[in-house]
Amino acid sequence: MLDLHRLRVFRAVVASGSVNAAAANLGYTSSAVSQQVTALQRETGLVLLARSGRGIEPTSIGLALAEQIDGALSRFGDVEAFVADLRNGRTGSLSMAYFPSVGAAWLPAVARALLRRYPDVRLDLELRDDFTAGSAKRAAFSPVKGGDGVVGRGVDIQLLVAPPDFAGTRDTRAHHLLDDPYVVVVPPEHPLAGADAVELARLAGERWIDNDFARGWCRENLIDACRAAGFSPPFRIEAHDYPTALAFVEAGIGITVLPRLGTASLPGGLVAVPVTAPAVCRSIYAVVQTSVEATPPAQCVLEELRRCARAATA
């Protein structure tokens, strides 16, 4: 394999017209430049320079090689610049997985902040329904099932719900963003609409509308809290997402209980009332691959996610 440094030295000799001039331009000794050119001729098996009077000049082969070196050095310079851009977050891509309620509430602001600061970065987004990590009934972390099977695999940053002590996996680090309390959503004419809070047991006689297609930790967390309050939620309608469940509430069909973040845009004057006794809460994390955690784009995303989380609790 040709030595790039020797190619650069030889190109300097051709451009400068002499070994001494090349040495002065490069900050080397003449002897060091001569040694590099001699070594290049030896490894290529070509005569690149020939004596001319008291000096030297490139041979036709040397001139042809110098022309090729020009193109190679230019392309290598482009590669070096590209690497520098990657290091400083000026190009490349960042991939994120998210679940629906944070997608609508946070990702537009995240994308705006990222692309404003790093306009050449491509943001790849993936909606994952299997957004929980672990179980309310387990003390240890349990990887997400479904898809690729492991939290964080295949994406740089994954937003997910996990138990309060979740710390990440071997190749990821978990950044806690928000403890998101649950609320009951009722029509404005409902007797609970003016309450500051409602004990969970008071909802036992209501007509419940389910809202969690994934049947994940968020739903399990709510059902466990209801059991602790002495009842099982009497689901009469099973919707598959928050907007549909809220539309049923707006139609006067029943009530739904969901994390507060899912109520960012309540339709039709609906009212969200905090749930207590027991209070129900989910913990939201940004799980980041350690290989990209220190890069400027990833840091920008984490900064904006924290800002969104702070705004959600204001």
Short mmCIF file of C-alpha atoms in Angstrom, two decimals:
data_model
loop_
_atom_site.label_atom_id
_atom_site.label_comp_id
_atom_site.label_asym_id
_atom_site.label_seq_id
_atom_site.Cartn_x
_atom_site.Cartn_y
_atom_site.Cartn_z
CA MET A 1 0.00 0.00 0.00
CA LEU A 2 1.32 3.40 -0.95
CA ASP A 3 2.28 5.73 1.88
CA LEU A 4 0.11 8.87 1.76
CA HIS A 5 2.73 11.01 3.47
CA ARG A 6 5.35 10.08 0.84
CA LEU A 7 2.91 10.91 -1.94
CA ARG A 8 2.38 14.35 -0.42
CA VAL A 9 6.13 14.94 -0.13
CA PHE A 10 6.71 13.87 -3.74
CA ARG A 11 3.88 16.15 -4.93
CA ALA A 12 5.49 19.03 -3.06
CA VAL A 13 8.81 18.37 -4.81
CA VAL A 14 7.14 18.42 -8.23
CA ALA A 15 5.17 21.57 -7.40
CA SER A 16 8.19 23.37 -5.87
CA GLY A 17 10.67 22.38 -8.60
CA SER A 18 13.38 21.16 -6.23
CA VAL A 19 14.04 19.13 -3.10
CA ASN A 20 15.35 22.20 -1.23
CA ALA A 21 12.29 24.30 -2.07
CA ALA A 22 9.94 21.47 -1.07
CA ALA A 23 11.84 21.05 2.20
CA ALA A 24 11.48 24.75 2.96
CA ASN A 25 7.75 24.69 2.17
CA LEU A 26 7.12 21.59 4.27
CA GLY A 27 9.35 22.58 7.15
CA TYR A 28 11.54 19.49 6.70
CA THR A 29 15.24 19.07 6.03
CA SER A 30 16.36 18.42 2.46
CA SER A 31 17.71 15.07 3.58
CA ALA A 32 14.30 14.03 4.98
CA VAL A 33 12.55 14.98 1.72
CA SER A 34 15.13 13.06 -0.36
CA GLN A 35 14.66 9.99 1.86
CA GLN A 36 10.88 10.09 1.41
CA VAL A 37 11.14 10.38 -2.40
CA THR A 38 13.74 7.57 -2.55
CA ALA A 39 11.47 5.34 -0.44
CA LEU A 40 8.50 6.11 -2.73
CA GLN A 41 10.53 5.17 -5.82
CA ARG A 42 11.56 1.96 -4.11
CA GLU A 43 8.03 0.93 -3.12
CA THR A 44 6.57 1.78 -6.55
CA GLY A 45 9.50 0.43 -8.58
CA LEU A 46 9.35 3.59 -10.71
CA VAL A 47 11.85 6.30 -11.59
CA LEU A 48 10.03 9.47 -10.60
CA LEU A 49 12.82 12.08 -10.67
CA ALA A 50 15.85 12.50 -12.95
CA ARG A 51 18.86 14.78 -12.73
CA SER A 52 18.80 17.83 -14.92
CA GLY A 53 21.99 19.92 -14.83
CA ARG A 54 22.65 20.71 -11.17
CA GLY A 55 19.04 19.97 -10.17
CA ILE A 56 16.31 17.40 -10.73
CA GLU A 57 13.06 17.27 -12.66
CA PRO A 58 10.18 14.80 -12.70
CA THR A 59 10.17 12.10 -15.32
CA SER A 60 7.13 11.63 -17.53
CA ILE A 61 6.09 8.83 -15.17
CA GLY A 62 6.66 11.18 -12.24
CA LEU A 63 4.49 13.87 -13.84
CA ALA A 64 1.71 11.33 -14.51
CA LEU A 65 1.87 10.13 -10.91
CA ALA A 66 1.82 13.71 -9.60
CA GLU A 67 -1.39 14.34 -11.55
CA GLN A 68 -2.99 11.26 -10.01
CA ILE A 69 -1.81 12.35 -6.58
CA ASP A 70 -3.59 15.68 -7.06
CA GLY A 71 -6.91 13.91 -7.51
CA ALA A 72 -6.28 11.48 -4.66
CA LEU A 73 -5.31 14.23 -2.22
CA SER A 74 -8.36 16.23 -3.20
CA ARG A 75 -10.64 13.25 -2.54
CA PHE A 76 -8.85 12.50 0.73
CA GLY A 77 -9.32 16.13 1.75
CA ASP A 78 -13.03 15.71 1.11
CA VAL A 79 -13.04 12.62 3.34
CA GLU A 80 -11.22 14.50 6.11
CA ALA A 81 -13.73 17.35 5.86
CA PHE A 82 -16.60 14.86 5.96
CA VAL A 83 -15.19 13.22 9.09
CA ALA A 84 -14.84 16.64 10.71
CA ASP A 85 -18.47 17.41 9.80
CA LEU A 86 -19.60 14.13 11.35
CA ARG A 87 -17.60 14.85 14.49
CA ASN A 88 -19.19 18.29 14.81
CA GLY A 89 -22.68 17.22 13.83
CA ARG A 90 -22.84 19.12 10.55
CA THR A 91 -24.00 16.15 8.45
CA GLY A 92 -25.01 12.51 8.74
CA SER A 93 -28.18 11.22 10.34
CA LEU A 94 -29.76 10.63 13.73
CA SER A 95 -32.43 7.99 14.28
CA MET A 96 -35.13 8.08 16.94
CA ALA A 97 -37.92 5.74 18.03
CA TYR A 98 -40.90 7.20 19.86
CA PHE A 99 -44.39 6.37 21.07
CA PRO A 100 -47.51 8.31 20.01
CA SER A 101 -48.14 10.68 22.92
CA VAL A 102 -44.58 12.03 22.98
CA GLY A 103 -44.49 12.11 19.18
CA ALA A 104 -47.25 14.67 18.96
CA ALA A 105 -46.25 16.62 22.06
CA TRP A 106 -42.46 16.84 21.76
CA LEU A 107 -41.01 15.76 18.43
CA PRO A 108 -41.92 18.85 16.37
CA ALA A 109 -39.96 21.02 18.83
CA VAL A 110 -37.11 18.50 18.90
CA ALA A 111 -36.88 18.41 15.10
CA ARG A 112 -37.01 22.22 14.87
CA ALA A 113 -34.19 22.64 17.40
CA LEU A 114 -32.01 19.96 15.79
CA LEU A 115 -32.41 21.15 12.19
CA ARG A 116 -31.99 24.78 13.13
CA ARG A 117 -28.61 24.03 14.68
CA TYR A 118 -27.54 21.24 12.29
CA PRO A 119 -29.42 21.76 9.01
CA ASP A 120 -27.51 19.01 7.18
CA VAL A 121 -28.47 16.25 9.63
CA ARG A 122 -31.18 13.84 8.50
CA LEU A 123 -33.60 12.90 11.29
CA ASP A 124 -35.00 9.37 10.90
CA LEU A 125 -38.10 8.72 13.03
CA GLU A 126 -39.73 5.39 13.82
CA LEU A 127 -43.02 4.86 15.66
CA ARG A 128 -42.83 1.89 18.01
CA ASP A 129 -45.87 0.56 19.81
CA ASP A 130 -43.67 -1.66 22.00
CA PHE A 131 -42.44 1.38 23.90
CA THR A 132 -42.30 -0.02 27.43
CA ALA A 133 -39.27 -1.41 29.20
CA GLY A 134 -39.93 -3.79 32.02
CA SER A 135 -43.07 -4.46 34.02
CA ALA A 136 -44.72 -2.94 37.03
CA LYS A 137 -44.60 -6.41 38.55
CA ARG A 138 -40.87 -6.94 38.00
CA ALA A 139 -38.03 -5.36 39.90
CA ALA A 140 -35.49 -6.14 37.16
CA PHE A 141 -35.39 -4.66 33.68
CA SER A 142 -37.01 -6.74 30.97
CA PRO A 143 -36.17 -5.93 27.32
CA VAL A 144 -38.91 -4.81 24.99
CA LYS A 145 -40.47 -7.69 23.09
CA GLY A 146 -41.47 -7.36 19.48
CA GLY A 147 -39.67 -5.55 16.64
CA ASP A 148 -35.97 -6.14 17.05
CA GLY A 149 -36.53 -7.30 20.64
CA VAL A 150 -34.15 -5.06 22.58
CA VAL A 151 -34.49 -1.50 23.81
CA GLY A 152 -32.48 0.92 21.71
CA ARG A 153 -31.38 -1.57 19.06
CA GLY A 154 -31.43 -0.13 15.56
CA VAL A 155 -31.87 3.49 16.66
CA ASP A 156 -29.65 6.13 18.24
CA ILE A 157 -32.27 7.41 20.69
CA GLN A 158 -35.42 5.68 21.89
CA LEU A 159 -38.18 7.33 23.91
CA LEU A 160 -39.89 4.84 26.16
CA VAL A 161 -41.73 4.20 29.40
CA ALA A 162 -39.91 2.24 32.07
CA PRO A 163 -39.91 1.54 35.81
CA PRO A 164 -38.62 4.41 37.98
CA ASP A 165 -35.20 2.82 38.53
CA PHE A 166 -34.44 2.07 34.89
CA ALA A 167 -30.78 2.83 34.06
CA GLY A 168 -30.39 1.55 30.50
CA THR A 169 -28.69 -1.51 29.07
CA ARG A 170 -25.11 -2.52 28.41
CA ASP A 171 -24.84 -0.38 25.26
CA THR A 172 -27.26 2.41 26.22
CA ARG A 173 -27.78 5.03 28.88
CA ALA A 174 -31.22 6.04 30.14
CA HIS A 175 -31.93 9.73 30.73
CA HIS A 176 -35.00 10.31 32.90
CA LEU A 177 -37.19 12.99 31.37
CA LEU A 178 -40.53 13.06 33.11
CA ASP A 179 -42.80 11.42 35.68
CA ASP A 180 -46.14 11.70 33.89
CA PRO A 181 -49.20 11.44 36.20
CA TYR A 182 -52.49 9.93 35.06
CA VAL A 183 -55.70 11.92 34.76
CA VAL A 184 -59.34 11.05 34.14
CA VAL A 185 -60.89 12.84 31.18
CA VAL A 186 -64.59 13.69 31.47
CA PRO A 187 -67.10 15.85 29.55
CA PRO A 188 -67.58 19.41 30.86
CA GLU A 189 -71.03 18.56 32.24
CA HIS A 190 -69.77 15.55 34.23
CA PRO A 191 -70.05 15.89 38.06
CA LEU A 192 -66.27 15.46 38.40
CA ALA A 193 -65.43 18.19 35.87
CA GLY A 194 -64.98 20.82 38.57
CA ALA A 195 -62.96 18.67 40.97
CA ASP A 196 -59.34 19.45 41.79
CA ALA A 197 -58.63 15.70 41.98
CA VAL A 198 -60.54 12.44 42.13
CA GLU A 199 -59.84 9.28 44.10
CA LEU A 200 -59.50 6.31 41.78
CA ALA A 201 -62.16 4.30 43.67
CA ARG A 202 -64.79 6.94 42.75
CA LEU A 203 -64.41 5.88 39.10
CA ALA A 204 -65.40 2.26 39.73
CA GLY A 205 -69.01 2.86 38.69
CA GLU A 206 -68.17 4.83 35.52
CA ARG A 207 -68.32 3.51 31.97
CA TRP A 208 -64.63 3.15 31.08
CA ILE A 209 -63.15 3.57 27.61
CA ASP A 210 -59.84 1.77 27.03
CA ASN A 211 -57.13 3.61 25.07
CA ASP A 212 -54.04 1.37 24.94
CA PHE A 213 -53.67 -0.94 21.96
CA ALA A 214 -50.16 -2.01 23.01
CA ARG A 215 -51.36 -3.51 26.33
CA GLY A 216 -48.04 -2.40 27.73
CA TRP A 217 -46.69 -1.13 31.03
CA CYS A 218 -48.84 2.03 30.97
CA ARG A 219 -52.06 0.00 30.94
CA GLU A 220 -50.76 -2.59 33.39
CA ASN A 221 -49.72 0.20 35.74
CA LEU A 222 -53.25 1.64 35.66
CA ILE A 223 -54.95 -1.74 36.17
CA ASP A 224 -52.69 -2.51 39.14
CA ALA A 225 -53.61 0.84 40.71
CA CYS A 226 -57.32 0.12 40.20
CA ARG A 227 -56.94 -3.26 41.87
CA ALA A 228 -55.18 -1.57 44.78
CA ALA A 229 -58.25 0.68 45.02
CA GLY A 230 -60.49 -2.39 45.19
CA PHE A 231 -61.88 -2.80 41.67
CA SER A 232 -61.04 -3.79 38.11
CA PRO A 233 -61.69 -1.14 35.44
CA PRO A 234 -64.99 -1.92 33.72
CA PHE A 235 -63.98 -1.28 30.11
CA ARG A 236 -67.11 -1.00 27.95
CA ILE A 237 -65.34 0.16 24.79
CA GLU A 238 -61.79 -0.69 23.73
CA ALA A 239 -60.29 2.07 21.60
CA HIS A 240 -56.76 1.63 20.29
CA ASP A 241 -55.36 5.12 20.80
CA TYR A 242 -55.76 8.28 22.86
CA PRO A 243 -57.46 10.50 20.21
CA THR A 244 -60.16 7.89 19.54
CA ALA A 245 -60.78 7.34 23.24
CA LEU A 246 -61.06 11.10 23.76
CA ALA A 247 -63.55 11.32 20.88
CA PHE A 248 -65.74 8.75 22.64
CA VAL A 249 -65.57 10.84 25.83
CA GLU A 250 -66.52 13.93 23.85
CA ALA A 251 -69.53 12.00 22.51
CA GLY A 252 -70.68 11.39 26.09
CA ILE A 253 -70.14 7.62 25.99
CA GLY A 254 -67.89 7.33 29.03
CA ILE A 255 -64.64 8.38 30.70
CA THR A 256 -61.03 7.46 29.98
CA VAL A 257 -57.93 7.48 32.20
CA LEU A 258 -54.59 8.18 30.58
CA PRO A 259 -51.24 9.91 31.22
CA ARG A 260 -51.45 13.70 31.31
CA LEU A 261 -49.13 14.04 28.32
CA GLY A 262 -51.83 12.41 26.20
CA THR A 263 -54.17 15.31 26.94
CA ALA A 264 -52.06 18.02 25.31
CA SER A 265 -54.91 18.88 22.92
CA LEU A 266 -58.25 18.08 24.51
CA PRO A 267 -61.24 18.40 22.12
CA GLY A 268 -64.64 19.86 22.81
CA GLY A 269 -64.02 21.40 26.20
CA LEU A 270 -63.17 18.07 27.82
CA VAL A 271 -61.72 18.30 31.33
CA ALA A 272 -58.72 16.39 32.71
CA VAL A 273 -58.80 15.76 36.47
CA PRO A 274 -55.79 14.33 38.37
CA VAL A 275 -56.22 10.84 39.80
CA THR A 276 -55.27 10.15 43.43
CA ALA A 277 -55.48 7.43 46.08
CA PRO A 278 -53.48 5.88 44.64
CA ALA A 279 -51.80 8.37 42.35
CA VAL A 280 -50.77 6.69 39.10
CA CYS A 281 -47.64 7.78 37.22
CA ARG A 282 -45.44 6.62 34.36
CA SER A 283 -41.72 7.43 33.96
CA ILE A 284 -40.50 8.52 30.53
CA TYR A 285 -36.88 8.07 29.46
CA ALA A 286 -34.66 8.86 26.50
CA VAL A 287 -32.45 5.81 25.99
CA VAL A 288 -29.32 6.77 24.04
CA GLN A 289 -26.70 4.56 22.45
CA THR A 290 -23.44 5.25 24.26
CA SER A 291 -21.65 5.33 20.90
CA VAL A 292 -23.49 8.54 19.89
CA GLU A 293 -24.32 10.04 23.28
CA ALA A 294 -21.50 12.60 23.21
CA THR A 295 -22.12 13.80 19.62
CA PRO A 296 -23.46 17.34 19.23
CA PRO A 297 -26.73 16.29 17.49
CA ALA A 298 -27.57 13.77 20.22
CA GLN A 299 -26.78 16.34 22.91
CA CYS A 300 -29.01 18.85 21.10
CA VAL A 301 -31.90 16.35 21.06
CA LEU A 302 -31.46 15.52 24.75
CA GLU A 303 -31.37 19.22 25.63
CA GLU A 304 -34.62 19.87 23.76
CA LEU A 305 -36.31 16.78 25.21
CA ARG A 306 -35.47 17.99 28.71
CA ARG A 307 -36.88 21.41 27.86
CA CYS A 308 -40.11 19.81 26.59
CA ALA A 309 -40.35 17.70 29.74
CA ARG A 310 -39.90 20.77 31.95
CA ALA A 311 -42.60 22.60 30.00
CA ALA A 312 -44.95 19.65 30.45
CA THR A 313 -44.71 19.97 34.24
CA ALA A 314 -45.03 23.76 34.33
#
